[in-house]
Coordinates of C-alpha atoms in Angstrom, one line a residue:
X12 CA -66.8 9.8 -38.1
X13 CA -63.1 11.0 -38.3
X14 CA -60.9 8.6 -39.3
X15 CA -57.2 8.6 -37.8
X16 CA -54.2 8.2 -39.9
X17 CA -52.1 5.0 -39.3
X18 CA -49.0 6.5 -39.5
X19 CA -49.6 8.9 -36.5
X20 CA -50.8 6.1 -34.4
X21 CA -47.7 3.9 -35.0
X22 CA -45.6 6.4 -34.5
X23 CA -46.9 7.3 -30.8
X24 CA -47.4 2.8 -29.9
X25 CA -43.3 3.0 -30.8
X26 CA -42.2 6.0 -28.9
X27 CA -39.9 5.6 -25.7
X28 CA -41.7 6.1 -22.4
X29 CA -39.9 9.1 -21.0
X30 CA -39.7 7.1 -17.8
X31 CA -37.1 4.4 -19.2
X32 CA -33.8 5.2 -18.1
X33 CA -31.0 3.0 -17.5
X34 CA -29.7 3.2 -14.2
X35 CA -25.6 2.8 -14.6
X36 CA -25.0 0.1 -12.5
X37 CA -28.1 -1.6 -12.0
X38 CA -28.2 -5.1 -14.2
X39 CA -31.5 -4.0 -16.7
X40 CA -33.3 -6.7 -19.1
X41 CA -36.1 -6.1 -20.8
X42 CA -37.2 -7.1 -24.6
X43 CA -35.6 -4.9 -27.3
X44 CA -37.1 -3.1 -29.6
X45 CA -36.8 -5.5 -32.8
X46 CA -37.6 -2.9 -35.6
X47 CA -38.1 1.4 -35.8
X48 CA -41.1 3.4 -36.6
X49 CA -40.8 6.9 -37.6
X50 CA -43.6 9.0 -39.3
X51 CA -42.9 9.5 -43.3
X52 CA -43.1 13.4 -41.8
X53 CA -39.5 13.0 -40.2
X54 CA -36.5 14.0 -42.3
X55 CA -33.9 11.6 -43.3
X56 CA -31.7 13.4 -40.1
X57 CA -33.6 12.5 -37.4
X58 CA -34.2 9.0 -38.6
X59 CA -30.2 9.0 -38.0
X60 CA -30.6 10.4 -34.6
X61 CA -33.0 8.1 -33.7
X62 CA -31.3 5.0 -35.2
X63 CA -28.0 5.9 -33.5
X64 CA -29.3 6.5 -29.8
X65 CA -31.5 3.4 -29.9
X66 CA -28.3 1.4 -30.8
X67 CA -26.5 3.0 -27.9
X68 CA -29.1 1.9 -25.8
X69 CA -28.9 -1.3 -26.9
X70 CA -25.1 -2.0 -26.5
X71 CA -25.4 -0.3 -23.0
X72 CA -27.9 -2.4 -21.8
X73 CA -26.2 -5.5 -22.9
X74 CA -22.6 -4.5 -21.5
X75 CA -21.8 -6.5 -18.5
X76 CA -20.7 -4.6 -15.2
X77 CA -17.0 -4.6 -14.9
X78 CA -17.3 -6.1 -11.1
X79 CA -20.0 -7.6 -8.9
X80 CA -23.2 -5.5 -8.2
X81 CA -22.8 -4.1 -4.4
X82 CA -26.3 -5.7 -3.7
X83 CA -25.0 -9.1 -4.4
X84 CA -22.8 -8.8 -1.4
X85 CA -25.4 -9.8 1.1
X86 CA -25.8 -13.9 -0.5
X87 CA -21.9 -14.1 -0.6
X88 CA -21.3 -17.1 1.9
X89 CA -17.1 -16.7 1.4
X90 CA -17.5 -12.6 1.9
X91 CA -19.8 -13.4 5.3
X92 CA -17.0 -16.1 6.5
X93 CA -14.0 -12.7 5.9
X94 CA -16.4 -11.0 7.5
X95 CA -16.1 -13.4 10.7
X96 CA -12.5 -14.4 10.6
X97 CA -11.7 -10.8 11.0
X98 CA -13.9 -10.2 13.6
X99 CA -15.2 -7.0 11.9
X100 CA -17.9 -5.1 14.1
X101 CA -21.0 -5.1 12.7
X102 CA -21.4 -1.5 11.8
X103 CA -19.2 -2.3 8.8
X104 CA -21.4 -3.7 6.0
X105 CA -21.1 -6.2 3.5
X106 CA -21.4 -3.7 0.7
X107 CA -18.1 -2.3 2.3
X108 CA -16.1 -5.1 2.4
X109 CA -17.1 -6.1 -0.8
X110 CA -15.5 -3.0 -2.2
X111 CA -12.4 -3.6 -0.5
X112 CA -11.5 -6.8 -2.6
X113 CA -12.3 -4.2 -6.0
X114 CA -9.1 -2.7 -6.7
X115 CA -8.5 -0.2 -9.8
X116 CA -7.3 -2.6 -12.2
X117 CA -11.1 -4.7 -12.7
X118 CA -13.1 -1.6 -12.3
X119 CA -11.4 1.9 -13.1
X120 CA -14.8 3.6 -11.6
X121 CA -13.7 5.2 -8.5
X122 CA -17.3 5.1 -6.7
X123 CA -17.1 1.5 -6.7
X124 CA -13.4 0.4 -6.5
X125 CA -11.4 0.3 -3.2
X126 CA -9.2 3.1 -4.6
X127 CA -10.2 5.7 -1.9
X128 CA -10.6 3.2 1.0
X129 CA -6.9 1.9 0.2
X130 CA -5.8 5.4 0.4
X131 CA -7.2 6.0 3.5
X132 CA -6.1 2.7 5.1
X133 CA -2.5 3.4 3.8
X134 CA -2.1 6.2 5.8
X135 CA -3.5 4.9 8.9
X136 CA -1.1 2.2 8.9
X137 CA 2.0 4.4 7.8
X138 CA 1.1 6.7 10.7
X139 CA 0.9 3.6 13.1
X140 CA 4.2 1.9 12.1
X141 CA 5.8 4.5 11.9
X142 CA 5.6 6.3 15.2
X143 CA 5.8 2.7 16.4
X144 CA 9.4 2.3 14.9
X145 CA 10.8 6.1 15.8
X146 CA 10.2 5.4 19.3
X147 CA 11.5 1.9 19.7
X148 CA 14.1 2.2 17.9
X149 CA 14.9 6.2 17.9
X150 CA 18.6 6.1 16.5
X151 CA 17.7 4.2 13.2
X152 CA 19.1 5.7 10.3
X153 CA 16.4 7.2 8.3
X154 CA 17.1 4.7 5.4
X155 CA 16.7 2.1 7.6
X156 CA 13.4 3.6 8.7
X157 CA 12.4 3.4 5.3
X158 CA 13.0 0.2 4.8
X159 CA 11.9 -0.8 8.1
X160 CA 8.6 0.2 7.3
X161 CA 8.7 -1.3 3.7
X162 CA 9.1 -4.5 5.8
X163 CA 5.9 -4.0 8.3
X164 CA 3.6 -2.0 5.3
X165 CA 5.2 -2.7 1.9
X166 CA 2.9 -4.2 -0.6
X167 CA 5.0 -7.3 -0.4
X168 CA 4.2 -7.4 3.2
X169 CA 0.9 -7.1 3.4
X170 CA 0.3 -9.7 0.8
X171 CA 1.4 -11.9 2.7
X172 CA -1.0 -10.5 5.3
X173 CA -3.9 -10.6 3.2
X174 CA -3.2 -14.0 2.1
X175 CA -3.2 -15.0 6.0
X176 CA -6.6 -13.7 6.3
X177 CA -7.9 -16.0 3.3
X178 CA -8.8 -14.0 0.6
X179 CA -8.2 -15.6 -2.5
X180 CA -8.4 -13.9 -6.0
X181 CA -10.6 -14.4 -9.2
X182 CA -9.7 -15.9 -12.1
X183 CA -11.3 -13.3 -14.4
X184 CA -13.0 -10.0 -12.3
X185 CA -16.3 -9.9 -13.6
X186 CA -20.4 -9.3 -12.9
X187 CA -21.0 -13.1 -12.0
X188 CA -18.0 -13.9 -10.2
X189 CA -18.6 -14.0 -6.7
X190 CA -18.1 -10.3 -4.5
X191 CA -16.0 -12.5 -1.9
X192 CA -13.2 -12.9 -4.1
X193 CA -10.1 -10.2 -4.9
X194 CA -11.1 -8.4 -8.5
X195 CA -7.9 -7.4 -10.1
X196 CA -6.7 -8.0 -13.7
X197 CA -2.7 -8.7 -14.9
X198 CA -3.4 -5.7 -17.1
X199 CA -0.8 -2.5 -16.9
X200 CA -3.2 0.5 -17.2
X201 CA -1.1 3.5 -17.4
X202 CA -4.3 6.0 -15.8
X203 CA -3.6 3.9 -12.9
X204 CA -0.2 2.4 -12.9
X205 CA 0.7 5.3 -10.7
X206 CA 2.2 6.1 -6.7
X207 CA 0.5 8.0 -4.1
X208 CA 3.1 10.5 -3.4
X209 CA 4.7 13.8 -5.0
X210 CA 6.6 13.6 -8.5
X211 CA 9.8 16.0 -8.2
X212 CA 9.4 19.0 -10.6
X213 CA 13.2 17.7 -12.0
X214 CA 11.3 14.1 -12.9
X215 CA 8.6 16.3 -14.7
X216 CA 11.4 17.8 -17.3
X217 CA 13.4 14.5 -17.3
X218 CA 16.1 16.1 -16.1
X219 CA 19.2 14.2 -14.1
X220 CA 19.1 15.2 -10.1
X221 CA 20.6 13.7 -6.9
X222 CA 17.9 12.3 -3.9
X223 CA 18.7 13.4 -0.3
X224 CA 17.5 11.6 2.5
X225 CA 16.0 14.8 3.4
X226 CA 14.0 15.8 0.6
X227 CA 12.6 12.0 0.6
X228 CA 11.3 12.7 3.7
X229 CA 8.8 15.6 2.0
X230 CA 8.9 14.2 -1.5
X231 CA 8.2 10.9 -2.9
X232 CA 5.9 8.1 -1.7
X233 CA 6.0 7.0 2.0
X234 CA 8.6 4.4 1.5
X235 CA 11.0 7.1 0.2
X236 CA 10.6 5.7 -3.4
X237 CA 10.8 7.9 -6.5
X238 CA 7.3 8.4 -8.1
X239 CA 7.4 8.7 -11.7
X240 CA 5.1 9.4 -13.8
X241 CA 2.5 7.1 -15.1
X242 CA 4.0 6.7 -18.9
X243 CA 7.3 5.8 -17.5
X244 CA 6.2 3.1 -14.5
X245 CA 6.9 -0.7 -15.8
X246 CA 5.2 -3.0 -13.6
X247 CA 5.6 -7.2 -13.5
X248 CA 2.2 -9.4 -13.4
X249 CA 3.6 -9.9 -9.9
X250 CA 4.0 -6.5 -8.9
X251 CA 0.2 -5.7 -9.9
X252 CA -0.6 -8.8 -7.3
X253 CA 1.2 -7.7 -4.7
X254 CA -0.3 -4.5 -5.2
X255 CA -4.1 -5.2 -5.1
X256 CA -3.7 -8.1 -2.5
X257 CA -1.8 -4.6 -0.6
X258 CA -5.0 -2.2 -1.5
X259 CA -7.3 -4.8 0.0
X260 CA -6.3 -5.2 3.3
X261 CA -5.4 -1.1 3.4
X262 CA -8.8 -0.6 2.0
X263 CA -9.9 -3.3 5.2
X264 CA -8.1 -1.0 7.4
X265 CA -9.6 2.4 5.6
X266 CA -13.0 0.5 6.2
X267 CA -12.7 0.1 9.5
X268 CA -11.9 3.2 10.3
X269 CA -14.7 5.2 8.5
X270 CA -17.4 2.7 10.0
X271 CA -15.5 2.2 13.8
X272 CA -13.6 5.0 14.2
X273 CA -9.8 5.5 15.3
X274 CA -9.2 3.4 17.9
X275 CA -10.8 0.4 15.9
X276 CA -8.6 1.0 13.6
X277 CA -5.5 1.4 15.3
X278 CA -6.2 -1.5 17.5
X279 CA -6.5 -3.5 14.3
X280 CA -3.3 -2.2 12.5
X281 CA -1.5 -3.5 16.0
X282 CA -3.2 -6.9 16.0
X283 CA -2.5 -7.7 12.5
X284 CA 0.6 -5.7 11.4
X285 CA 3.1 -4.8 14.3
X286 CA 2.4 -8.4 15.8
X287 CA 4.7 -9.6 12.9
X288 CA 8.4 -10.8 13.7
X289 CA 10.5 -8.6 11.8
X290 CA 14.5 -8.0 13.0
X291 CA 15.9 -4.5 11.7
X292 CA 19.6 -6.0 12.1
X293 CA 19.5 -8.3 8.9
X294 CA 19.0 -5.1 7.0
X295 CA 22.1 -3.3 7.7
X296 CA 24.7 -3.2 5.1
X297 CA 27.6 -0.7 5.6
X298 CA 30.2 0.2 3.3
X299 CA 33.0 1.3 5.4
X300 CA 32.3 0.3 8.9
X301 CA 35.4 1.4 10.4
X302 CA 35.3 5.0 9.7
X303 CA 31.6 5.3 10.2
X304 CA 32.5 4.0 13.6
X305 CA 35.2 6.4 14.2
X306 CA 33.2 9.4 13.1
X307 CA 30.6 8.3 15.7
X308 CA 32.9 8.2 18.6
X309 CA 34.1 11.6 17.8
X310 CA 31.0 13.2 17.4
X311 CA 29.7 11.8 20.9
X312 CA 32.5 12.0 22.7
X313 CA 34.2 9.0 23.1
X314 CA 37.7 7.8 23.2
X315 CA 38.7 7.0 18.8
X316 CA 37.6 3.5 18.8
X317 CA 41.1 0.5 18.9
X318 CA 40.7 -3.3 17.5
X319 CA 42.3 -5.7 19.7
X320 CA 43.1 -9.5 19.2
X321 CA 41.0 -11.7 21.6
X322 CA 42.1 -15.2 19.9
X323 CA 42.6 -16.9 17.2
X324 CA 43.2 -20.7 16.2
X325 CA 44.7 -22.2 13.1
X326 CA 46.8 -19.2 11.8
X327 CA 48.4 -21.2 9.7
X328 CA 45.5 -24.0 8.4
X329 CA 43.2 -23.4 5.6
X330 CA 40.3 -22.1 7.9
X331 CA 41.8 -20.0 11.1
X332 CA 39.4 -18.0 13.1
X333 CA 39.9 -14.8 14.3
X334 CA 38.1 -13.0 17.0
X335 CA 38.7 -9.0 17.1
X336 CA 37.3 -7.2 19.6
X337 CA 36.2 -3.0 19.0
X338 CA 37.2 -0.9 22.4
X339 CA 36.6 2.6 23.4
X340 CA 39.1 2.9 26.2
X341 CA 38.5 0.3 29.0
X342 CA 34.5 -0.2 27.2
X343 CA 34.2 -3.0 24.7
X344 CA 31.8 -1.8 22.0
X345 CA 31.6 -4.8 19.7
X346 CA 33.2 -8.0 18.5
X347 CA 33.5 -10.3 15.3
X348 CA 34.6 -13.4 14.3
X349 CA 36.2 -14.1 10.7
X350 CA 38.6 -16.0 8.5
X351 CA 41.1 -12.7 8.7
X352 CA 41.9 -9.7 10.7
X353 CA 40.6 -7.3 8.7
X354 CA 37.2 -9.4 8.3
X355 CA 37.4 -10.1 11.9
X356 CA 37.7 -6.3 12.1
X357 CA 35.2 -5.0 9.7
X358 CA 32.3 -7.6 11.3
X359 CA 33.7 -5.7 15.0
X360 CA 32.6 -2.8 14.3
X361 CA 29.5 -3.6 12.4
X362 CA 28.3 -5.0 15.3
X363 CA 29.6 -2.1 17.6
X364 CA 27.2 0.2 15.4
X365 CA 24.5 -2.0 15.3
X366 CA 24.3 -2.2 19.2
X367 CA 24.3 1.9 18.8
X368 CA 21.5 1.9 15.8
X369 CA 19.1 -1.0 17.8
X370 CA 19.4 0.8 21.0
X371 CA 15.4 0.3 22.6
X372 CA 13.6 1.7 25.9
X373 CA 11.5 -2.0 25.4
X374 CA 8.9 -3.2 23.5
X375 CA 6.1 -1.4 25.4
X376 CA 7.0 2.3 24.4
X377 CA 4.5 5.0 24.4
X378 CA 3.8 6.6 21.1
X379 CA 2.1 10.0 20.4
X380 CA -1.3 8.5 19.3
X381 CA -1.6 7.2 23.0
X382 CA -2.4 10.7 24.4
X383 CA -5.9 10.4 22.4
X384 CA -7.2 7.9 24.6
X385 CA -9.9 8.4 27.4
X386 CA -8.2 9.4 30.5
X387 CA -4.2 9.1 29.2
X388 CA -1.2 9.0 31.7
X389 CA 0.7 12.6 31.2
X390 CA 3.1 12.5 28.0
X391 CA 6.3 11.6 28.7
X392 CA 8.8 12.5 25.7
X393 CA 10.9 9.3 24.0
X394 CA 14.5 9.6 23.6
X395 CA 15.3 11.2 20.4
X396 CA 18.6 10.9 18.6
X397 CA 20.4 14.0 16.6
X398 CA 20.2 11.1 13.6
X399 CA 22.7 9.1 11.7
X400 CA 26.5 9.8 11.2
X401 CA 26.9 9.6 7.6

């Protein structure tokens, strides 16, 4: 009988089954291999090989996932109550939502982050809100349109929004903590401590240039705001909160809109976004009111604007009051109230452009999205102003 060397037959018992992969994110235990066997045939080279692939292995195996498994989803009790208090259809899954409360900082993978669902919800609302404020208020200065919208969608804003809807954040993101809970980290990563938006060619040389309203309009991010590149962005523990509770509920809205379609989605962005009480006249702030006023009445027409006295007490105390009032000809434009003339003056004709800048058709305007519904009324244009004076 032939008899069968025992180095050869430890060698094949201590191979690795072909079969034995490690699937990336799939949690994988098993028993390790506690000691090698190689046959005295193998040269001292592939023993190196061999030793240095099975300790790969090893540390991949026992590296923890960076966020919750997508599977866990479905026995989260706090991700099933978002679910609800949302009122989310049906056709959006678990696994979906759950990826909405992932944002870039706790997992930089971008197939299981909410990096691409944020994006996507972004621009939905921007769209919304947008043609929302250009045709209720169609004379705002485009600055003021800016920051209008920096009210309504800003990442400060819609913290607050996701914070209405309960979602509360992890203390650590991680593979046990629970997929109903925001995963973010107070970590500044420069790969992703970066804007969505377009970074000037004159920012890419470092090189000193002025900002027009108009090329903000093309350029930048969607709030008008410089984007820099990553190296240079310096961002607050703060900041990076406001920023993934913000990529959340876009990545809700992003969500809904790839599992429900448009008008889901739309509907939502008006339920939950322009339902909010914001007033566009707090944010004014003008630096010489009086000739801004001046140049508007002689561009539209109008008689050159005259401040009157309409009355006064205690001149001569330590708190008089005067009331100015702003006329074109026989029409009143505005009127202020203040400790002197030329305060009284100044507030006048703030007011008098303010009443120009909030002019309104109402609250229930049309907006181009409207035409994209079943069986739309014909489209009737808004008013649309030449833009601002200065």
């Amino acid at each position: 009988m032939r008899r069968v060397r025992v180095s050869q037959l430890s060698a094949q018992v201590c191979r690795a089954r072909p079969g034995a992969a490690f699937a990336s994110r799939q949690p994988f235990h098993t028993s390790l291999r506690t000691q090698s066997t190689i046959a005295p045939s193998a040269d001292l080279t592939s023993l190196s090989e061999s030793v240095a692939e099975d300790h790969e292995h090893r540390e991949h195996i026992l590296q923890p996932l960076p966020s919750p498994a997508p599977e866990r989803a479905l026995q989260s009790a706090k991700l099933a109550a978002l679910h609800a208090r949302l009122s989310l259809s049906k056709q959006i899954p678990l696994q979906t939502l759950a990826r909405a409360l992932v944002s870039p900082t706790a997992d930089a993978n971008a197939n299981f982050n909410n990096t691409n669902l944020a994006f996507l919800g972004s621009t939905i609302i921007n769209y919304h809100v947008f043609e929302y404020l250009l045709c209720k208020w169609p004379r705002l200065p485009t600055s003021m349109l800016y920051e209008v919208l920096r009210a309504f969608a800003g990442p400060e804003s819609l913290y607050h929004v996701a914070r209405g809807w309960g979602i509360d954040a992890a203390a650590a993101p991680g593979e046990e903590v629970d997929p109903g809970l925001l995963q973010w980290k107070a970590i500044v990563d420069q790969s992703i401590a970066s804007k969505w938006g377009h970074v000037r060619a004159e920012e890419e040389r470092d090189d000193n240039y002025r900002r027009g309203l108009s090329s903000r309009i093309v350029l930048d991010d969607a709030f008008g705001d410089l984007v820099r590149k990553p190296e240079q962005v310096e961002i607050s523990a703060t900041q990076l909160e406001h920023q993934a509770f913000s990529s959340a509920a876009q990545a809700v809205v992003g969500a809904i809109y790839t599992h429900c379609g448009r008008e889901a989605a739309k509907a939502f962005v008006k339920s939950h976004i322009l339902t909010r009480q914001i007033d566009p006249s707090a944010m004014f702030h003008f630096k010489q009111p009086t000739r801004e006023l001046s140049m508007l009445c002689a561009r539209e027409g109008f008689t050159a604007p005259i401040a009157r006295l309409e009355s006064e007490t205690g001149r001569l105390s330590r708190t008089p009051v005067f009331i100015v009032g702003i006329y074109s000809g026989n029409e009143k434009l505005g009127e202020g109230a203040g400790p002197s003339l030329n305060v009284a003056r100044n507030k006048a004709s703030m007011n008098a452009l303010k009443a120009w800048y909030l002019y309104s058709p109402g609250n229930k305007v049309r907006v181009p999205s409207d035409m994209l519904e079943a069986g739309a009324k014909p489209w009737k244009a808004p008013h649309i102003d030449i833009g601002e004076i200065v």
